[in-house]
Coordinates of C-alpha atoms and ligand atoms in Angstrom, one line a residue:
M1 CA 78.4 85.1 123.6
K2 CA 81.7 82.7 124.0
K3 CA 84.8 84.6 124.6
L4 CA 87.6 84.3 122.0
F5 CA 91.1 86.0 122.3
I6 CA 93.5 85.8 119.1
K7 CA 97.0 86.5 119.7
T8 CA 98.7 87.2 116.4
Y9 CA 102.9 86.5 115.9
G10 CA 104.6 87.6 112.8
C11 CA 103.5 89.2 109.8
Q12 CA 100.3 91.4 108.5
M13 CA 99.4 88.5 106.8
N14 CA 99.0 86.8 110.4
V15 CA 97.4 89.6 111.0
Y16 CA 95.1 88.9 107.9
D17 CA 94.1 85.7 108.9
S18 CA 93.4 86.6 112.7
N19 CA 90.6 88.6 111.6
R20 CA 89.8 86.1 108.7
M21 CA 89.5 83.4 111.8
A22 CA 87.5 86.0 114.3
E23 CA 84.6 86.6 111.7
L24 CA 84.7 82.5 111.1
L25 CA 83.9 81.8 114.4
A26 CA 81.4 84.5 115.1
P27 CA 78.2 82.9 113.7
L28 CA 79.2 79.7 116.4
G29 CA 78.9 82.7 118.7
Y30 CA 82.3 83.6 119.7
G31 CA 82.8 87.3 120.2
A32 CA 86.3 88.7 120.7
V33 CA 88.2 89.8 123.8
D34 CA 91.2 91.5 125.0
G35 CA 93.0 88.6 126.9
P36 CA 93.3 85.8 127.5
E37 CA 92.0 85.2 131.1
E38 CA 88.8 84.8 130.8
A39 CA 88.2 83.2 127.3
D40 CA 86.7 80.7 126.2
M41 CA 89.1 80.1 123.2
V42 CA 92.5 80.9 123.1
I43 CA 94.1 80.9 119.6
L44 CA 98.0 81.4 119.3
N45 CA 98.3 82.6 115.0
T46 CA 102.1 81.5 115.1
C47 CA 105.3 82.5 113.6
H48 CA 108.4 80.1 112.4
I49 CA 110.0 82.3 110.5
R50 CA 112.9 82.8 112.9
E51 CA 114.1 80.1 116.3
K52 CA 113.1 83.1 118.7
A53 CA 109.6 83.5 117.3
A54 CA 108.2 80.1 117.5
E55 CA 110.4 79.8 121.3
K56 CA 107.8 82.3 122.4
V57 CA 104.6 80.3 121.3
Y58 CA 106.1 77.3 123.6
S59 CA 106.2 79.7 126.9
E60 CA 103.1 81.2 126.1
L61 CA 101.6 78.0 125.9
G62 CA 103.0 77.1 129.4
R63 CA 101.2 80.0 130.6
L64 CA 98.2 79.2 129.0
R65 CA 98.0 75.7 130.6
R66 CA 98.5 77.0 134.0
M67 CA 95.3 79.0 133.3
K68 CA 93.6 76.5 131.9
E69 CA 94.6 74.5 135.0
A70 CA 93.5 77.1 137.2
R71 CA 89.9 76.9 135.5
Q72 CA 89.4 73.3 135.2
G73 CA 89.9 73.1 131.7
A74 CA 87.1 75.2 130.8
M75 CA 89.4 76.5 128.1
T76 CA 90.1 75.3 124.3
I77 CA 93.9 76.1 123.1
A78 CA 94.7 76.2 119.2
V79 CA 97.7 77.0 117.9
A80 CA 97.3 78.0 113.9
G81 CA 100.0 79.1 111.8
C82 CA 103.5 78.7 110.7
V83 CA 104.5 77.0 113.8
A84 CA 101.2 74.7 114.1
Q85 CA 101.8 74.1 110.4
A86 CA 105.7 72.7 111.2
E87 CA 105.6 71.6 114.3
G88 CA 102.1 70.4 114.6
A89 CA 102.8 67.1 115.9
E90 CA 105.3 68.2 118.3
I91 CA 103.6 70.9 119.8
L92 CA 101.0 68.2 121.1
A93 CA 103.3 66.2 122.3
R94 CA 105.4 68.8 124.0
Q95 CA 101.8 70.4 125.7
A96 CA 99.0 68.0 126.4
A97 CA 96.6 71.1 126.9
V98 CA 96.6 72.3 123.6
D99 CA 93.3 71.3 121.7
L100 CA 93.7 72.2 118.3
I101 CA 96.5 72.6 115.5
V102 CA 95.2 74.5 112.4
G103 CA 97.8 75.5 109.6
P104 CA 97.8 78.5 107.6
Q105 CA 96.1 76.7 104.4
S106 CA 93.5 74.9 106.5
Y107 CA 92.1 76.9 109.3
H108 CA 88.6 77.4 107.3
R109 CA 88.1 73.5 109.2
L110 CA 88.1 75.4 112.3
P111 CA 84.1 75.3 112.8
E112 CA 84.5 71.7 112.3
M113 CA 87.5 70.7 114.2
I114 CA 85.7 72.6 116.9
A115 CA 82.6 70.4 116.8
K116 CA 84.6 67.7 116.4
I117 CA 86.0 67.6 120.1
A118 CA 83.7 68.9 121.7
R119 CA 81.6 65.6 120.4
D120 CA 84.4 63.0 120.6
G121 CA 86.6 64.7 122.7
G122 CA 90.7 64.7 122.4
H123 CA 92.5 66.5 119.9
A124 CA 92.5 67.7 116.1
L125 CA 95.0 68.7 113.9
E126 CA 94.5 70.0 110.2
T127 CA 97.8 71.0 108.8
D128 CA 97.1 69.1 105.2
F129 CA 97.1 71.6 102.0
P130 CA 93.6 71.1 101.3
A131 CA 92.6 71.1 97.6
E132 CA 89.5 73.2 98.0
D133 CA 90.3 77.1 98.3
K134 CA 90.3 78.6 101.8
F135 CA 89.4 81.3 100.7
D136 CA 86.3 80.6 98.9
A137 CA 85.6 78.5 102.2
L138 CA 85.9 81.8 104.7
P139 CA 82.2 83.6 104.9
D140 CA 82.6 87.8 103.6
A141 CA 85.1 89.9 105.2
G142 CA 81.9 90.9 107.2
A143 CA 83.5 93.2 110.4
A144 CA 83.8 96.4 111.0
V145 CA 87.7 97.4 109.9
G146 CA 89.4 100.7 110.7
P147 CA 90.6 103.2 108.3
S148 CA 94.0 101.0 107.0
A149 CA 93.2 97.2 106.3
F150 CA 94.7 94.4 105.1
L151 CA 93.7 92.3 102.2
T152 CA 95.4 89.0 100.7
V153 CA 95.9 88.5 97.3
Q154 CA 98.6 86.1 97.4
E155 CA 99.8 83.1 99.5
G156 CA 102.8 80.9 99.2
C157 CA 106.3 80.8 98.0
D158 CA 108.0 78.9 95.0
K159 CA 111.1 80.8 95.1
F160 CA 113.3 78.8 97.9
C161 CA 115.3 80.8 99.3
S162 CA 118.2 78.9 100.9
F163 CA 117.2 80.3 104.8
C164 CA 113.6 80.7 104.8
V165 CA 110.8 78.6 105.7
V166 CA 108.0 80.1 104.1
P167 CA 107.9 77.8 101.3
Y168 CA 107.5 74.9 103.2
T169 CA 104.8 76.4 105.8
R170 CA 102.4 78.4 103.5
G171 CA 102.9 76.5 100.4
A172 CA 103.2 77.0 97.0
E173 CA 102.7 80.2 95.5
Y174 CA 98.8 81.1 95.1
S175 CA 96.9 83.7 93.5
R176 CA 93.2 84.9 94.3
P177 CA 91.1 85.8 91.5
V178 CA 90.5 89.4 90.6
D179 CA 87.1 89.4 91.0
D180 CA 87.0 87.9 94.6
I181 CA 89.9 90.3 95.3
L182 CA 87.5 93.6 94.4
A183 CA 84.5 91.9 95.8
E184 CA 86.8 92.1 99.3
A185 CA 88.3 95.2 98.7
R186 CA 84.8 97.1 98.0
R187 CA 83.9 95.1 101.3
L188 CA 86.1 96.6 103.4
I189 CA 85.7 100.2 101.8
E190 CA 82.1 100.1 102.8
R191 CA 83.1 99.2 106.3
G192 CA 85.5 102.2 107.1
A193 CA 89.0 101.0 104.9
R194 CA 90.7 104.0 103.3
E195 CA 93.6 102.8 103.0
I196 CA 94.5 98.7 101.7
T197 CA 97.4 97.0 101.8
L198 CA 97.7 93.8 99.6
L199 CA 99.4 91.1 101.3
G200 CA 101.4 88.1 100.2
Q201 CA 104.6 86.4 100.7
N202 CA 105.3 87.1 97.3
V203 CA 103.4 89.5 96.4
N204 CA 104.7 91.0 93.1
A205 CA 104.6 87.5 91.9
Y206 CA 100.8 88.0 91.9
R207 CA 99.2 86.2 88.7
G208 CA 95.3 86.0 89.3
V209 CA 92.4 85.0 86.8
G210 CA 91.4 88.2 85.5
P211 CA 87.5 88.8 84.9
D212 CA 88.5 88.2 81.2
G213 CA 89.5 84.9 82.0
K214 CA 93.5 85.9 81.2
T215 CA 96.1 86.1 84.1
W216 CA 96.8 89.4 85.5
G217 CA 99.7 90.9 87.4
L218 CA 100.0 93.0 90.3
D219 CA 100.0 96.0 88.3
R220 CA 97.0 95.7 86.6
L221 CA 95.2 94.4 89.6
I222 CA 96.1 98.0 91.5
R223 CA 95.0 99.6 88.5
R224 CA 91.9 98.2 88.5
I225 CA 91.2 98.5 92.0
A226 CA 92.3 101.9 91.9
D227 CA 90.2 102.9 89.1
S228 CA 86.9 101.3 90.4
T229 CA 86.9 101.6 94.3
G230 CA 88.5 104.7 94.2
I231 CA 90.1 103.8 97.3
A232 CA 92.2 106.6 98.9
R233 CA 95.3 104.8 99.4
L234 CA 96.7 101.5 98.4
R235 CA 100.2 100.1 99.2
Y236 CA 101.2 96.1 98.7
T237 CA 104.0 94.0 100.9
T238 CA 106.5 91.8 100.3
S239 CA 107.7 92.0 97.1
H240 CA 110.6 90.5 95.7
P241 CA 113.5 91.9 93.6
R242 CA 112.7 89.2 90.9
D243 CA 109.1 89.9 90.2
M244 CA 109.4 93.7 90.0
T245 CA 108.5 94.1 86.3
D246 CA 108.4 97.4 84.2
D247 CA 104.7 97.4 84.2
L248 CA 104.6 97.5 87.9
I249 CA 107.0 99.8 88.2
A250 CA 105.0 102.3 85.9
A251 CA 101.9 101.8 87.9
H252 CA 104.3 103.7 90.6
R253 CA 104.5 106.5 88.0
D254 CA 100.4 106.0 87.1
V255 CA 98.5 105.6 90.1
G256 CA 98.1 108.4 92.2
A257 CA 96.6 106.1 94.8
L258 CA 99.6 104.0 95.3
M259 CA 101.5 105.4 98.2
P260 CA 105.4 106.1 97.6
Y261 CA 106.8 104.0 99.8
L262 CA 108.2 100.4 98.4
H263 CA 108.9 97.2 100.9
L264 CA 112.0 95.9 98.4
P265 CA 114.0 93.3 100.7
V266 CA 117.3 92.7 99.2
Q267 CA 119.0 90.7 102.6
S268 CA 122.3 90.9 101.3
G269 CA 124.8 93.6 99.5
S270 CA 127.1 90.8 98.4
D271 CA 126.6 88.7 94.9
R272 CA 128.7 85.3 96.9
V273 CA 125.6 85.8 99.3
L274 CA 123.2 86.5 97.5
E275 CA 123.9 82.9 95.3
A276 CA 124.1 81.0 98.6
M277 CA 120.8 82.7 99.4
N278 CA 119.1 81.1 95.8
R279 CA 117.6 85.1 95.7
G280 CA 117.8 84.6 91.9
H281 CA 119.6 88.3 91.7
T282 CA 122.5 90.5 92.2
R283 CA 123.5 93.4 94.0
D284 CA 123.7 95.3 90.4
D285 CA 120.0 93.9 89.1
Y286 CA 119.0 95.2 92.8
L287 CA 120.5 98.6 92.4
R288 CA 119.3 99.2 88.8
L289 CA 116.0 98.5 90.0
V290 CA 116.2 100.5 92.4
E291 CA 117.6 103.3 90.0
R292 CA 114.3 102.2 87.8
V293 CA 111.9 102.5 90.7
R294 CA 113.1 106.3 91.5
A295 CA 112.9 107.2 87.9
A296 CA 109.4 106.3 87.6
R297 CA 108.5 107.7 90.9
P298 CA 111.2 110.2 92.4
D299 CA 109.7 110.8 95.6
I300 CA 109.6 107.0 96.6
A301 CA 111.2 106.1 100.1
L302 CA 112.4 102.6 100.4
S303 CA 112.0 100.2 102.8
S304 CA 114.3 96.5 102.7
D305 CA 114.8 93.3 104.8
F306 CA 118.2 92.7 105.9
I307 CA 119.9 89.2 107.2
V308 CA 123.2 89.2 108.6
G309 CA 125.6 86.2 109.4
H310 CA 124.2 84.0 106.5
P311 CA 126.2 80.6 106.5
R312 CA 129.4 81.8 104.4
E313 CA 128.8 85.5 104.7
T314 CA 132.8 86.9 105.4
E315 CA 133.1 90.4 106.6
E316 CA 134.1 91.3 103.3
D317 CA 130.9 89.8 102.4
F318 CA 129.3 92.0 105.0
E319 CA 130.5 95.5 104.1
D320 CA 129.1 94.8 100.8
T321 CA 126.1 94.9 102.5
M322 CA 127.2 98.0 104.3
A323 CA 128.2 99.7 101.0
L324 CA 124.6 99.4 99.7
V325 CA 122.7 100.5 102.4
R326 CA 125.0 103.5 102.1
E327 CA 124.2 103.7 98.5
V328 CA 120.7 103.3 98.2
G329 CA 119.6 105.2 101.2
Y330 CA 116.3 103.5 103.2
A331 CA 113.7 105.5 104.8
Q332 CA 113.0 102.5 107.2
A333 CA 114.5 98.9 107.3
F334 CA 114.4 95.8 109.3
S335 CA 117.5 93.1 109.7
F336 CA 118.1 90.3 111.5
K337 CA 120.4 87.8 112.2
Y338 CA 120.5 84.9 110.3
S339 CA 118.5 82.3 112.8
A340 CA 119.2 78.3 111.3
R341 CA 115.4 76.9 110.4
P342 CA 115.1 72.6 110.5
G343 CA 114.8 71.4 107.5
T344 CA 115.9 74.8 105.2
P345 CA 118.8 73.8 102.9
A346 CA 121.2 76.7 104.9
A347 CA 120.7 75.4 108.3
A348 CA 122.5 72.3 107.0
A349 CA 125.4 74.3 106.2
R350 CA 128.9 73.0 107.3
K351 CA 130.3 77.0 107.5
Q352 CA 127.9 78.5 110.1
V353 CA 128.8 82.0 111.2
A354 CA 129.7 82.9 115.0
A355 CA 126.9 84.2 117.0
E356 CA 129.6 87.4 118.3
A357 CA 130.0 88.0 114.5
K358 CA 126.4 87.8 113.8
D359 CA 125.9 90.5 116.7
A360 CA 128.6 92.7 116.1
R361 CA 127.2 92.5 112.3
L362 CA 123.9 93.6 113.3
Q363 CA 124.7 96.5 115.7
E364 CA 126.6 98.3 113.3
L365 CA 124.1 97.6 110.3
Q366 CA 121.1 98.7 112.7
A367 CA 123.3 101.7 113.5
T368 CA 123.5 103.0 109.7
L369 CA 119.9 102.0 109.1
A370 CA 118.7 103.8 112.2
H371 CA 120.7 106.5 111.3
Q372 CA 119.4 106.9 107.9
Q373 CA 115.9 106.9 109.3
E374 CA 116.3 109.7 111.2
A375 CA 117.9 111.4 108.3
F376 CA 114.9 110.8 106.3
A377 CA 112.3 112.0 109.5
K378 CA 114.6 115.3 109.6
S379 CA 114.1 115.6 105.5
C380 CA 110.3 115.6 106.2
A381 CA 110.4 118.7 108.7
G382 CA 108.7 121.6 106.9
K383 CA 106.9 119.6 104.1
T384 CA 103.2 119.2 103.8
M385 CA 101.9 116.0 103.5
D386 CA 98.9 113.9 103.5
V387 CA 97.9 112.3 106.6
L388 CA 95.4 109.4 107.4
F389 CA 94.3 109.5 110.7
E390 CA 94.1 106.0 112.1
K391 CA 92.9 106.5 115.8
P392 CA 92.7 108.5 118.8
G393 CA 95.8 109.7 120.2
R394 CA 96.8 109.9 124.1
K395 CA 95.8 113.6 124.3
S396 CA 92.6 115.0 124.0
G397 CA 91.3 115.8 120.4
Q398 CA 94.4 114.3 119.1
A399 CA 94.7 112.1 116.4
V400 CA 97.3 110.1 114.9
G401 CA 97.9 108.7 111.0
R402 CA 100.1 108.1 108.8
S403 CA 102.5 109.9 106.3
P404 CA 102.6 108.1 102.5
Y405 CA 105.8 107.3 103.8
L406 CA 104.1 105.0 106.7
Q407 CA 105.6 107.2 109.6
P408 CA 103.4 107.6 112.5
V409 CA 101.8 111.4 112.8
H410 CA 100.1 113.1 115.7
V411 CA 98.1 116.0 115.1
E412 CA 96.1 117.9 118.0
N413 CA 92.9 119.2 117.6
A414 CA 92.4 116.0 114.5
A415 CA 90.0 113.9 116.7
H416 CA 87.0 114.9 114.0
L417 CA 89.5 113.5 111.0
I418 CA 89.8 110.3 112.4
G419 CA 88.9 107.6 108.8
T420 CA 89.9 110.6 106.5
V421 CA 93.2 111.9 104.6
A422 CA 94.1 115.7 105.2
S423 CA 96.9 117.6 104.5
V424 CA 99.4 118.3 107.6
K425 CA 102.9 120.5 107.9
I426 CA 105.5 118.5 109.6
A427 CA 106.2 120.4 112.4
A428 CA 108.6 118.6 114.4
V429 CA 110.5 114.9 114.6
M430 CA 110.4 113.3 117.1
P431 CA 112.9 109.5 117.3
N432 CA 109.6 107.4 116.4
S433 CA 107.2 109.8 114.9
L434 CA 106.5 113.0 113.3
K435 CA 104.8 116.4 114.8
G436 CA 102.3 117.9 112.1
E437 CA 99.9 120.6 112.2
L438 CA 96.5 120.9 110.8
L439 CA 96.6 123.5 107.3
R440 CA 94.4 126.4 107.9
D441 CA 91.4 125.1 106.0
E442 CA 91.2 121.7 107.9
A443 CA 91.8 123.4 111.2
L444 CA 88.9 126.2 110.2
A445 CA 86.7 122.6 109.7
L446 CA 86.3 122.2 113.4
Ligands
LIG1 N1 109.0 87.3 100.8 C1 110.0 88.3 101.3 C2 111.2 88.5 100.3 O1 111.6 87.5 100.1 O2 112.0 89.3 101.2 C3 110.2 87.6 103.1 C4 109.1 86.9 103.7 S1 109.8 86.7 105.1 C5 108.1 86.3 106.2 C6 110.0 88.5 106.2 C7 112.1 88.0 106.4 O3 112.5 87.7 107.4 C8 112.6 87.9 104.9 O4 113.1 89.3 104.4 C9 114.0 87.6 105.6 O5 114.7 89.2 106.1 C10 113.8 87.0 107.3 N2 113.6 85.6 107.3 C11 113.2 85.0 106.5 N3 114.0 83.9 107.2 C12 115.2 84.2 108.2 C13 115.9 83.1 108.6 N4 116.0 81.9 108.7 N5 117.0 84.2 109.8 C14 116.7 85.5 109.7 N6 115.9 86.4 109.3 C15 115.0 85.5 108.0
LIG2 FE1 110.9 83.3 102.1 FE2 112.6 83.9 99.7 FE3 110.0 83.1 99.6 FE4 110.5 85.3 100.7 S1 111.5 84.8 98.5 S2 109.0 83.9 101.1 S3 112.4 84.6 101.5 S4 111.5 82.0 99.8

């Protein structure tokens, strides 16, 4: 067996892509190992979304180069993902130890690229957006999966938010056909998945060809997966407020398997900044949307992404974001300092926000979001909720699962329930997780 190590940076779509690359290379004799030290092939599946994420790749490559030299070159180094797409030629120029560069839309070509460098030596670079469908060229997902699995249904983005590299690195919006997704969902379920998270950079912009030849939206896809597979849990991420249709909101009301948790990034609470960001919606649009979602599914918990310090953001704009956060009340959220990305319109703006202001705003925002997250966790104490048990905990017999709201839940004497959903009473709230107890019936099954 040849040893393969894949290091994944960034979003869940990269996690999905890394799994698919491992499956693609398995027939060539590659089996996964836990570290690069002995690997014959190392793939860095990279993220370009913020400068820090991209810089990490170069420092990791320095480390790998030294490892490769110590082994007299017996290691193939590949860079995949969005940094490969955006900076492929630069990577080859800066780091000669790299053998392969492959973008997110061309990784199905890895086997022929590996064969080419084995035959001819030198480097191989594929960063085209090929005409053939990557998903058609990939082997059927066959590897064992955990109880919670990802399934990419949509890729790319046509929205061109001012700050974002995704439309350039992942290309135009593309939705997979419904039948292909259903077949993959069934395979994942056969291999142990009890929860599937449908993935897309703009997942609710999904418009795939249905079995009837018509275009289906995400709502129909969700209903079909739920009805025809009987999966216990469904989620989707990441959605854009502009694509949150009434039909999709209705699916939250009607589909029991669809978890009451929605990641709905707003980025900013200021109309001026939302416009500068080219988000295509106002603060009020977002607040009305939240109302409609909550009316359809009153127990839904909300999450969001925020950027502070986008060009032109004033203290007053930032205060609008803080006010929106207080008004909505989030169960969880991700917040970032604006990072200028080469080639995006915001990076060219003359009025950038000073680093100190960005730091102060991020601190203030994160303190409020942390407070809200804690308040939400505390509101779960004493409640009974379904937990999908995913893996053993640190203590013997303990299992760790996820609540419907994605919180980790630790439960004693529950190892036999891994891979199943069971009712749990939340006994205590820890800083980043919940502690639960099995209800009598579940405990009796011991
Ligand atoms: N498609 C999603 C949406 O529209 O909200 C987001 C996709 S992006 C991979 C994930 C998050 O990264 C964004 O929601 C945004 O908050 C953050 N992000 C993107 N570009 C950024 C930048 N230049 N600086 C800081 N954060 C950024
Ligand atoms: Fe990036 Fe905006 Fe597209 Fe989301 S919608 S991926 S933030 S360009």
